[in-house]
Amino acid sequence: MRFVDEYRSNEKVQTLLEAIRKKVTRPWYIMEICGGQTHAIARYRLEEMLPPDLQLLHGPGCPVCVTPVETIDYALKLATQPNVILASFGDMMRVPGSKEDLLSVKARGADIRMLYTPLDALSLAEENPDKEIVFFAIGFETTAPVHLMALKEAIRRGLPNFSILTSLFTVPPAIEAILSDPESKVDGFLTAGHVCAITGNRAYHRLTARYKIPMVVTGFEPVDLLYGIYRCVSQLEAGSYEVENAYKRAVPEQGNAAARQLMDEMLEPCDQDWRGIGIIPSSGLQLRSEYKRYSSRMRFQLRPEENRIASECIAGLIMRGLRHPSDCPHFGKACHPTHPLGAPMVSSEGVCAAYYRYTLELPDSFYRLRPCATGARRGRTHDTPTDQPSILSGFPEPIIGAGS
């Protein structure tokens, strides 16, 4: 399949791995900031193929994982209100609140619907005019425009019984919070290509200048990720720091102007609590005052009980780059997909779910991209090819230039 197969090419993967091995001369820590990238890294065992001195850290790139317990508890209380239908993506159904999750409440009779798109919630509002339809709108800058388009359409159709419960996050403040942490080990970032496709790269230029750290806009296929790692390592070894777009076929420099305009019109920044991390100033998005009547928090004014949450989950340390899922004593034991202690074991983009699925559940025969027959683990000697071409030869050319 075009634009897929060439970015999963084993030959290009081997070429990039060889180039990375030649480039690395000292220990480096690189953090990817997107759950989709984390899953690709785990699925294709890319981390195991890298030289031992190059370590990947897995950032807070999953909106399901960072949605705070208080918001989950609010959704749970909302779902039990008379005449309320709560609509949500399936990822949120098993995310633990302080005591239970949406699936448990649904099993006891709450009207909770799993949807594929926010637009389906509008159909629910039309079909149930005597019910209040609340859509649980979570996400980063990537999905925020989709939620806003649904809200715009609800306004156009005149649906007074539609509202949204928002849990929206922005990536640059989270990166800045990680870089400001005195415990941080991050030397460089792979930024999320789909986020930058919406926002553009402007905010990241400010961060590289302030913190003197390279950031590479990266895609989601194995070749994309390894090329992003190669470009990031190249900057680190050269002592340079800039925003580099290694995903030009999808990310223009200025992002998506229409999506940004919609977000600027309907949303405003707010302080946001990130589950396991804490409150990060100006890292969230909330509806502007002229749209507050469509906020479920304004409409229902509920106050969930305050409950202490279990402390066994170390997801916050993992998403700050201070721990790996394998460092958790509960990983794959007390904590697994059918009994998660924290959100990263639930979400399809959660780092713990990725490592559980691709390192514990599936056999080695599942993985088609292997640079050597034995599937080298970290620290083992790699079977290094000696006749590989230059790193750029045969590498897929960008389809969309920067700024186009």
Short mmCIF file of C-alpha atoms in Angstrom, two decimals:
data_model
loop_
_atom_site.label_atom_id
_atom_site.label_comp_id
_atom_site.label_asym_id
_atom_site.label_seq_id
_atom_site.Cartn_x
_atom_site.Cartn_y
_atom_site.Cartn_z
CA MET A 1 0.00 0.00 0.00
CA ARG A 2 1.45 3.35 -1.03
CA PHE A 3 2.62 5.63 1.81
CA VAL A 4 2.57 2.60 4.15
CA ASP A 5 4.73 -0.18 2.73
CA GLU A 6 7.69 2.09 1.95
CA TYR A 7 7.65 3.33 5.54
CA ARG A 8 7.75 -0.24 6.84
CA SER A 9 10.56 -1.35 4.55
CA ASN A 10 12.94 -3.69 6.33
CA GLU A 11 15.79 -2.52 4.08
CA LYS A 12 15.26 1.11 5.04
CA VAL A 13 14.91 0.15 8.70
CA GLN A 14 18.30 -1.61 8.59
CA THR A 15 19.86 1.36 6.81
CA LEU A 16 18.58 3.78 9.42
CA LEU A 17 19.64 1.57 12.32
CA GLU A 18 23.16 1.33 10.90
CA ALA A 19 23.29 5.10 10.49
CA ILE A 20 22.10 5.62 14.07
CA ARG A 21 24.71 3.20 15.42
CA LYS A 22 27.48 5.04 13.59
CA LYS A 23 26.22 8.41 14.79
CA VAL A 24 25.89 7.66 18.53
CA THR A 25 29.12 8.28 20.49
CA ARG A 26 27.74 8.84 24.00
CA PRO A 27 24.58 8.16 26.04
CA TRP A 28 21.44 10.04 24.98
CA TYR A 29 17.84 10.02 26.17
CA ILE A 30 15.14 10.81 23.61
CA MET A 31 11.46 11.10 24.51
CA GLU A 32 8.59 10.51 22.10
CA ILE A 33 5.56 12.54 23.10
CA CYS A 34 2.74 10.60 21.44
CA GLY A 35 1.02 7.38 22.44
CA GLY A 36 0.69 6.35 18.79
CA GLN A 37 4.46 6.59 18.43
CA THR A 38 4.93 4.63 21.65
CA HIS A 39 2.76 1.81 20.33
CA ALA A 40 4.68 1.67 17.04
CA ILE A 41 7.98 1.58 18.95
CA ALA A 42 6.72 -1.30 21.08
CA ARG A 43 5.00 -3.15 18.22
CA TYR A 44 8.06 -3.18 15.97
CA ARG A 45 10.56 -3.65 18.82
CA LEU A 46 12.45 -0.55 17.68
CA GLU A 47 13.77 0.14 21.18
CA GLU A 48 15.50 -3.23 21.27
CA MET A 49 17.25 -2.58 17.96
CA LEU A 50 18.88 0.69 18.99
CA PRO A 51 22.44 0.90 20.35
CA PRO A 52 22.64 0.49 24.15
CA ASP A 53 23.72 4.12 24.68
CA LEU A 54 20.52 5.42 23.07
CA GLN A 55 17.49 5.14 25.33
CA LEU A 56 13.89 6.04 24.56
CA LEU A 57 11.62 7.61 27.16
CA HIS A 58 7.84 7.58 26.82
CA GLY A 59 6.07 10.87 27.48
CA PRO A 60 2.52 11.89 28.41
CA GLY A 61 1.17 11.49 24.89
CA CYS A 62 -2.13 9.74 25.64
CA PRO A 63 -5.11 11.97 26.53
CA VAL A 64 -6.99 9.05 28.07
CA CYS A 65 -4.03 8.37 30.36
CA VAL A 66 -3.68 11.96 31.59
CA THR A 67 -7.38 12.74 32.07
CA PRO A 68 -7.56 13.40 35.83
CA VAL A 69 -9.46 11.18 38.25
CA GLU A 70 -11.71 14.11 39.18
CA THR A 71 -12.94 14.33 35.58
CA ILE A 72 -13.58 10.59 35.45
CA ASP A 73 -15.52 10.82 38.73
CA TYR A 74 -17.52 13.74 37.33
CA ALA A 75 -18.40 11.68 34.26
CA LEU A 76 -19.44 8.78 36.49
CA LYS A 77 -21.74 11.00 38.54
CA LEU A 78 -23.10 12.61 35.38
CA ALA A 79 -23.90 9.22 33.86
CA THR A 80 -26.11 8.34 36.84
CA GLN A 81 -28.27 11.45 36.55
CA PRO A 82 -31.88 10.96 35.41
CA ASN A 83 -32.54 11.75 31.77
CA VAL A 84 -28.83 11.85 30.87
CA ILE A 85 -27.20 9.83 28.10
CA LEU A 86 -23.41 9.96 28.32
CA ALA A 87 -21.64 9.30 25.02
CA SER A 88 -17.95 8.43 24.91
CA PHE A 89 -15.22 6.85 22.87
CA GLY A 90 -14.58 3.25 23.93
CA ASP A 91 -11.13 4.07 25.35
CA MET A 92 -12.68 5.88 28.30
CA MET A 93 -14.97 3.06 29.40
CA ARG A 94 -12.46 1.22 31.61
CA VAL A 95 -10.31 4.10 32.83
CA PRO A 96 -10.36 3.88 36.64
CA GLY A 97 -11.89 6.70 38.63
CA SER A 98 -11.35 6.89 42.37
CA LYS A 99 -13.65 3.89 42.91
CA GLU A 100 -14.94 2.50 39.60
CA ASP A 101 -15.14 3.08 35.85
CA LEU A 102 -17.79 3.90 33.25
CA LEU A 103 -18.22 0.28 32.25
CA SER A 104 -19.13 -0.67 35.82
CA VAL A 105 -21.69 2.14 36.04
CA LYS A 106 -23.12 1.13 32.66
CA ALA A 107 -23.49 -2.44 33.92
CA ARG A 108 -25.61 -1.12 36.78
CA GLY A 109 -28.01 0.56 34.38
CA ALA A 110 -26.56 3.97 33.47
CA ASP A 111 -27.24 4.96 29.87
CA ILE A 112 -23.72 5.19 28.45
CA ARG A 113 -23.14 4.87 24.71
CA MET A 114 -19.84 4.04 23.01
CA LEU A 115 -19.47 6.04 19.79
CA TYR A 116 -16.99 6.21 16.93
CA THR A 117 -17.48 9.92 16.22
CA PRO A 118 -18.92 12.94 18.08
CA LEU A 119 -21.37 13.39 15.20
CA ASP A 120 -23.15 10.22 16.35
CA ALA A 121 -23.94 12.07 19.58
CA LEU A 122 -25.88 14.62 17.55
CA SER A 123 -28.06 11.83 16.19
CA LEU A 124 -28.70 10.75 19.78
CA ALA A 125 -29.76 14.30 20.65
CA GLU A 126 -32.18 14.39 17.73
CA GLU A 127 -33.63 10.97 18.49
CA ASN A 128 -33.97 11.67 22.24
CA PRO A 129 -35.25 15.25 22.62
CA ASP A 130 -36.38 14.50 26.20
CA LYS A 131 -32.83 13.46 27.22
CA GLU A 132 -29.69 15.44 27.89
CA ILE A 133 -26.90 14.14 25.64
CA VAL A 134 -23.38 14.69 26.96
CA PHE A 135 -20.37 13.83 24.83
CA PHE A 136 -17.13 13.12 26.73
CA ALA A 137 -14.74 15.18 24.60
CA ILE A 138 -11.13 14.27 25.38
CA GLY A 139 -7.96 14.77 23.41
CA PHE A 140 -5.00 16.89 22.44
CA GLU A 141 -4.94 19.56 19.74
CA THR A 142 -5.42 16.78 17.18
CA THR A 143 -8.99 15.88 18.14
CA ALA A 144 -10.16 19.19 19.63
CA PRO A 145 -11.28 20.54 16.20
CA VAL A 146 -13.40 17.40 15.66
CA HIS A 147 -15.24 17.98 18.94
CA LEU A 148 -15.73 21.65 18.06
CA MET A 149 -17.10 20.83 14.63
CA ALA A 150 -19.69 18.59 16.29
CA LEU A 151 -20.61 21.39 18.69
CA LYS A 152 -20.90 23.85 15.80
CA GLU A 153 -23.19 21.44 14.01
CA ALA A 154 -25.31 21.00 17.15
CA ILE A 155 -25.73 24.77 17.30
CA ARG A 156 -26.64 24.89 13.61
CA ARG A 157 -29.25 22.17 14.06
CA GLY A 158 -30.65 23.85 17.15
CA LEU A 159 -30.08 21.01 19.61
CA PRO A 160 -30.49 22.50 23.10
CA ASN A 161 -30.08 19.08 24.75
CA PHE A 162 -26.46 18.61 23.59
CA SER A 163 -23.42 19.49 25.68
CA ILE A 164 -19.82 18.36 26.04
CA LEU A 165 -17.65 17.37 28.99
CA THR A 166 -14.19 18.49 27.95
CA SER A 167 -10.82 17.09 28.92
CA LEU A 168 -8.55 18.80 26.40
CA PHE A 169 -4.79 19.15 26.64
CA THR A 170 -2.01 20.95 24.78
CA VAL A 171 1.41 19.43 24.22
CA PRO A 172 3.97 22.30 24.42
CA PRO A 173 3.25 23.16 28.10
CA ALA A 174 3.68 19.48 29.01
CA ILE A 175 7.06 19.41 27.27
CA GLU A 176 8.06 22.57 29.13
CA ALA A 177 6.98 21.03 32.44
CA ILE A 178 9.14 17.97 31.75
CA LEU A 179 12.13 20.12 30.79
CA SER A 180 11.67 22.24 33.93
CA ASP A 181 11.77 19.17 36.16
CA PRO A 182 15.21 18.96 37.83
CA GLU A 183 14.99 15.17 37.61
CA SER A 184 14.45 15.20 33.86
CA LYS A 185 16.88 13.13 31.77
CA VAL A 186 15.49 14.14 28.36
CA ASP A 187 18.09 15.24 25.81
CA GLY A 188 15.77 15.52 22.79
CA PHE A 189 12.15 15.11 21.73
CA LEU A 190 10.25 13.43 18.94
CA THR A 191 7.15 15.59 18.66
CA ALA A 192 3.81 14.21 17.52
CA GLY A 193 3.29 14.65 13.80
CA HIS A 194 -0.50 14.67 13.94
CA VAL A 195 -0.51 17.40 16.63
CA CYS A 196 1.89 19.54 14.60
CA ALA A 197 -0.28 18.99 11.51
CA ILE A 198 -2.92 21.03 13.36
CA THR A 199 -0.88 23.52 15.38
CA GLY A 200 2.19 23.95 13.23
CA ASN A 201 5.66 24.17 14.78
CA ARG A 202 5.77 27.72 16.15
CA ALA A 203 5.48 26.84 19.85
CA TYR A 204 8.27 24.28 19.55
CA HIS A 205 10.73 26.85 18.12
CA ARG A 206 10.31 28.84 21.34
CA LEU A 207 11.02 25.76 23.46
CA THR A 208 14.15 24.77 21.56
CA ALA A 209 15.51 28.29 21.88
CA ARG A 210 14.79 28.49 25.61
CA TYR A 211 15.92 25.02 26.66
CA LYS A 212 18.55 24.42 23.95
CA ILE A 213 17.20 21.00 23.11
CA PRO A 214 16.44 19.50 19.68
CA MET A 215 12.90 18.60 18.67
CA VAL A 216 12.08 16.56 15.59
CA VAL A 217 8.56 16.38 14.18
CA THR A 218 8.09 12.67 13.55
CA GLY A 219 5.54 10.30 12.03
CA PHE A 220 4.29 6.92 13.18
CA GLU A 221 5.67 4.20 10.95
CA PRO A 222 8.97 2.42 11.73
CA VAL A 223 10.94 4.30 9.08
CA ASP A 224 9.41 7.61 10.22
CA LEU A 225 10.37 6.97 13.81
CA LEU A 226 13.90 5.80 13.09
CA TYR A 227 14.47 8.72 10.76
CA GLY A 228 13.25 11.09 13.48
CA ILE A 229 15.60 9.42 15.97
CA TYR A 230 18.46 9.70 13.49
CA ARG A 231 17.84 13.42 12.93
CA CYS A 232 17.55 14.04 16.69
CA VAL A 233 20.79 12.14 17.40
CA SER A 234 22.50 14.05 14.61
CA GLN A 235 21.63 17.33 16.29
CA LEU A 236 22.67 16.09 19.72
CA GLU A 237 26.03 14.86 18.48
CA ALA A 238 26.61 18.15 16.65
CA GLY A 239 25.62 20.24 19.66
CA SER A 240 22.81 21.94 17.76
CA TYR A 241 19.19 22.48 18.76
CA GLU A 242 16.36 23.36 16.44
CA VAL A 243 12.94 22.20 15.35
CA GLU A 244 13.35 19.85 12.41
CA ASN A 245 10.42 18.57 10.38
CA ALA A 246 11.01 14.90 9.50
CA TYR A 247 7.34 14.38 8.59
CA LYS A 248 6.90 16.93 5.81
CA ARG A 249 4.55 14.75 3.82
CA ALA A 250 1.90 15.44 6.48
CA VAL A 251 3.02 18.47 8.51
CA PRO A 252 3.20 21.96 6.99
CA GLU A 253 5.16 24.48 9.04
CA GLN A 254 2.08 26.58 9.84
CA GLY A 255 -0.23 23.66 10.55
CA ASN A 256 -3.92 23.67 9.62
CA ALA A 257 -5.13 27.28 9.53
CA ALA A 258 -8.83 26.40 9.50
CA ALA A 259 -8.51 24.08 12.51
CA ARG A 260 -6.47 26.61 14.46
CA GLN A 261 -9.00 29.35 13.68
CA LEU A 262 -11.84 27.16 14.97
CA MET A 263 -9.93 26.42 18.18
CA ASP A 264 -9.08 30.09 18.70
CA GLU A 265 -12.74 31.02 18.19
CA MET A 266 -14.25 28.49 20.60
CA LEU A 267 -11.55 27.59 23.13
CA GLU A 268 -9.29 29.39 25.55
CA PRO A 269 -6.28 28.19 27.58
CA CYS A 270 -6.74 27.08 31.17
CA ASP A 271 -4.69 25.40 33.86
CA GLN A 272 -5.08 21.63 33.55
CA ASP A 273 -4.54 18.73 35.90
CA TRP A 274 -2.63 15.86 34.24
CA ARG A 275 -3.23 12.51 35.90
CA GLY A 276 -0.07 11.34 37.65
CA ILE A 277 1.74 14.59 36.90
CA GLY A 278 -0.26 17.41 38.48
CA ILE A 279 -1.50 20.81 37.38
CA ILE A 280 0.39 22.33 34.46
CA PRO A 281 -0.38 26.03 33.90
CA SER A 282 -2.12 26.94 30.63
CA SER A 283 -1.91 23.35 29.38
CA GLY A 284 -5.64 22.79 28.94
CA LEU A 285 -8.40 24.12 26.71
CA GLN A 286 -11.89 25.08 27.80
CA LEU A 287 -14.91 26.58 26.05
CA ARG A 288 -14.94 30.35 25.80
CA SER A 289 -17.65 32.26 27.68
CA GLU A 290 -19.92 32.57 24.64
CA TYR A 291 -20.05 28.77 24.39
CA LYS A 292 -20.18 27.95 28.12
CA ARG A 293 -23.87 27.07 27.92
CA TYR A 294 -22.77 23.94 26.04
CA SER A 295 -20.42 22.89 28.84
CA SER A 296 -21.85 20.03 30.87
CA ARG A 297 -20.06 21.34 33.96
CA MET A 298 -21.95 24.61 33.69
CA ARG A 299 -25.21 22.88 32.86
CA PHE A 300 -25.25 20.30 35.65
CA GLN A 301 -23.18 21.82 38.47
CA LEU A 302 -22.38 18.45 40.04
CA ARG A 303 -19.89 17.92 42.85
CA PRO A 304 -18.45 14.39 43.00
CA GLU A 305 -17.31 13.07 46.35
CA GLU A 306 -13.65 13.55 47.10
CA ASN A 307 -11.88 10.21 47.24
CA ARG A 308 -8.28 9.18 47.59
CA ILE A 309 -6.94 7.11 44.74
CA ALA A 310 -4.67 4.11 44.89
CA SER A 311 -0.97 4.94 44.83
CA GLU A 312 0.27 1.66 43.33
CA CYS A 313 0.35 3.08 39.79
CA ILE A 314 3.63 4.78 38.79
CA ALA A 315 2.25 6.13 35.50
CA GLY A 316 3.23 9.69 36.43
CA LEU A 317 6.88 8.69 36.79
CA ILE A 318 6.74 6.78 33.49
CA MET A 319 5.19 9.69 31.58
CA ARG A 320 7.80 12.07 32.99
CA GLY A 321 10.52 9.80 31.61
CA LEU A 322 11.77 8.74 35.05
CA ARG A 323 10.63 5.11 34.92
CA HIS A 324 9.85 2.40 32.37
CA PRO A 325 6.76 0.13 32.53
CA SER A 326 9.06 -2.78 33.36
CA ASP A 327 10.19 -0.89 36.48
CA CYS A 328 6.70 -1.21 37.96
CA PRO A 329 6.42 -4.21 40.31
CA HIS A 330 2.74 -4.59 39.34
CA PHE A 331 3.28 -4.57 35.55
CA GLY A 332 1.85 -7.75 34.03
CA LYS A 333 1.02 -9.08 37.50
CA ALA A 334 -1.49 -7.15 39.59
CA CYS A 335 -1.86 -4.66 36.72
CA HIS A 336 -2.90 -5.96 33.31
CA PRO A 337 -5.55 -5.05 30.70
CA THR A 338 -8.33 -6.99 32.43
CA HIS A 339 -7.41 -5.51 35.83
CA PRO A 340 -5.73 -2.12 35.27
CA LEU A 341 -4.39 -0.14 38.19
CA GLY A 342 -3.96 2.94 36.03
CA ALA A 343 -5.10 4.48 32.77
CA PRO A 344 -1.93 3.65 30.74
CA MET A 345 -2.85 -0.04 30.94
CA VAL A 346 -6.33 0.69 29.53
CA SER A 347 -5.98 3.05 26.60
CA SER A 348 -5.13 1.91 23.10
CA GLU A 349 -2.37 4.56 23.25
CA GLY A 350 -1.23 3.85 26.81
CA VAL A 351 2.44 2.98 27.24
CA CYS A 352 1.79 0.14 29.70
CA ALA A 353 -0.84 -1.40 27.42
CA ALA A 354 1.63 -1.20 24.52
CA TYR A 355 4.42 -2.97 26.36
CA TYR A 356 2.05 -5.54 27.79
CA ARG A 357 0.61 -6.36 24.40
CA TYR A 358 3.79 -6.38 22.39
CA THR A 359 6.30 -7.78 24.89
CA LEU A 360 4.22 -10.15 27.01
CA GLU A 361 1.23 -11.27 24.93
CA LEU A 362 2.39 -11.72 21.34
CA PRO A 363 5.01 -14.17 20.04
CA ASP A 364 8.13 -12.99 18.26
CA SER A 365 6.69 -14.27 14.97
CA PHE A 366 4.21 -11.36 15.07
CA TYR A 367 6.90 -8.78 14.36
CA ARG A 368 7.89 -8.47 10.72
CA LEU A 369 10.59 -5.81 11.08
CA ARG A 370 13.73 -7.38 12.50
CA PRO A 371 17.22 -6.07 11.65
CA CYS A 372 18.80 -9.38 12.59
CA ALA A 373 17.59 -12.95 12.65
CA THR A 374 17.83 -13.28 16.42
CA GLY A 375 15.93 -10.09 17.28
CA ALA A 376 18.60 -8.39 19.38
CA ARG A 377 17.59 -7.14 22.81
CA ARG A 378 19.06 -4.01 24.35
CA GLY A 379 22.72 -4.50 25.15
CA ARG A 380 23.28 -7.47 22.83
CA THR A 381 25.62 -7.37 19.87
CA HIS A 382 23.78 -6.46 16.66
CA ASP A 383 24.37 -8.22 13.37
CA THR A 384 25.44 -5.06 11.61
CA PRO A 385 25.22 -5.04 7.81
CA THR A 386 28.39 -3.75 6.17
CA ASP A 387 27.10 -2.96 2.68
CA GLN A 388 24.26 -0.56 3.49
CA PRO A 389 23.83 2.50 1.25
CA SER A 390 23.88 6.08 2.48
CA ILE A 391 21.16 6.96 4.97
CA LEU A 392 19.34 9.14 2.46
CA SER A 393 19.45 6.79 -0.49
CA GLY A 394 16.05 5.30 -1.10
CA PHE A 395 14.47 7.18 1.79
CA PRO A 396 10.92 8.19 0.85
CA GLU A 397 10.83 11.82 -0.21
CA PRO A 398 8.43 14.18 1.56
CA ILE A 399 5.14 14.73 -0.23
CA ILE A 400 4.25 18.07 1.41
CA GLY A 401 6.93 20.68 1.85
CA ALA A 402 7.20 22.82 4.94
CA GLY A 403 4.80 25.71 4.82
CA SER A 404 2.76 24.29 1.96
#
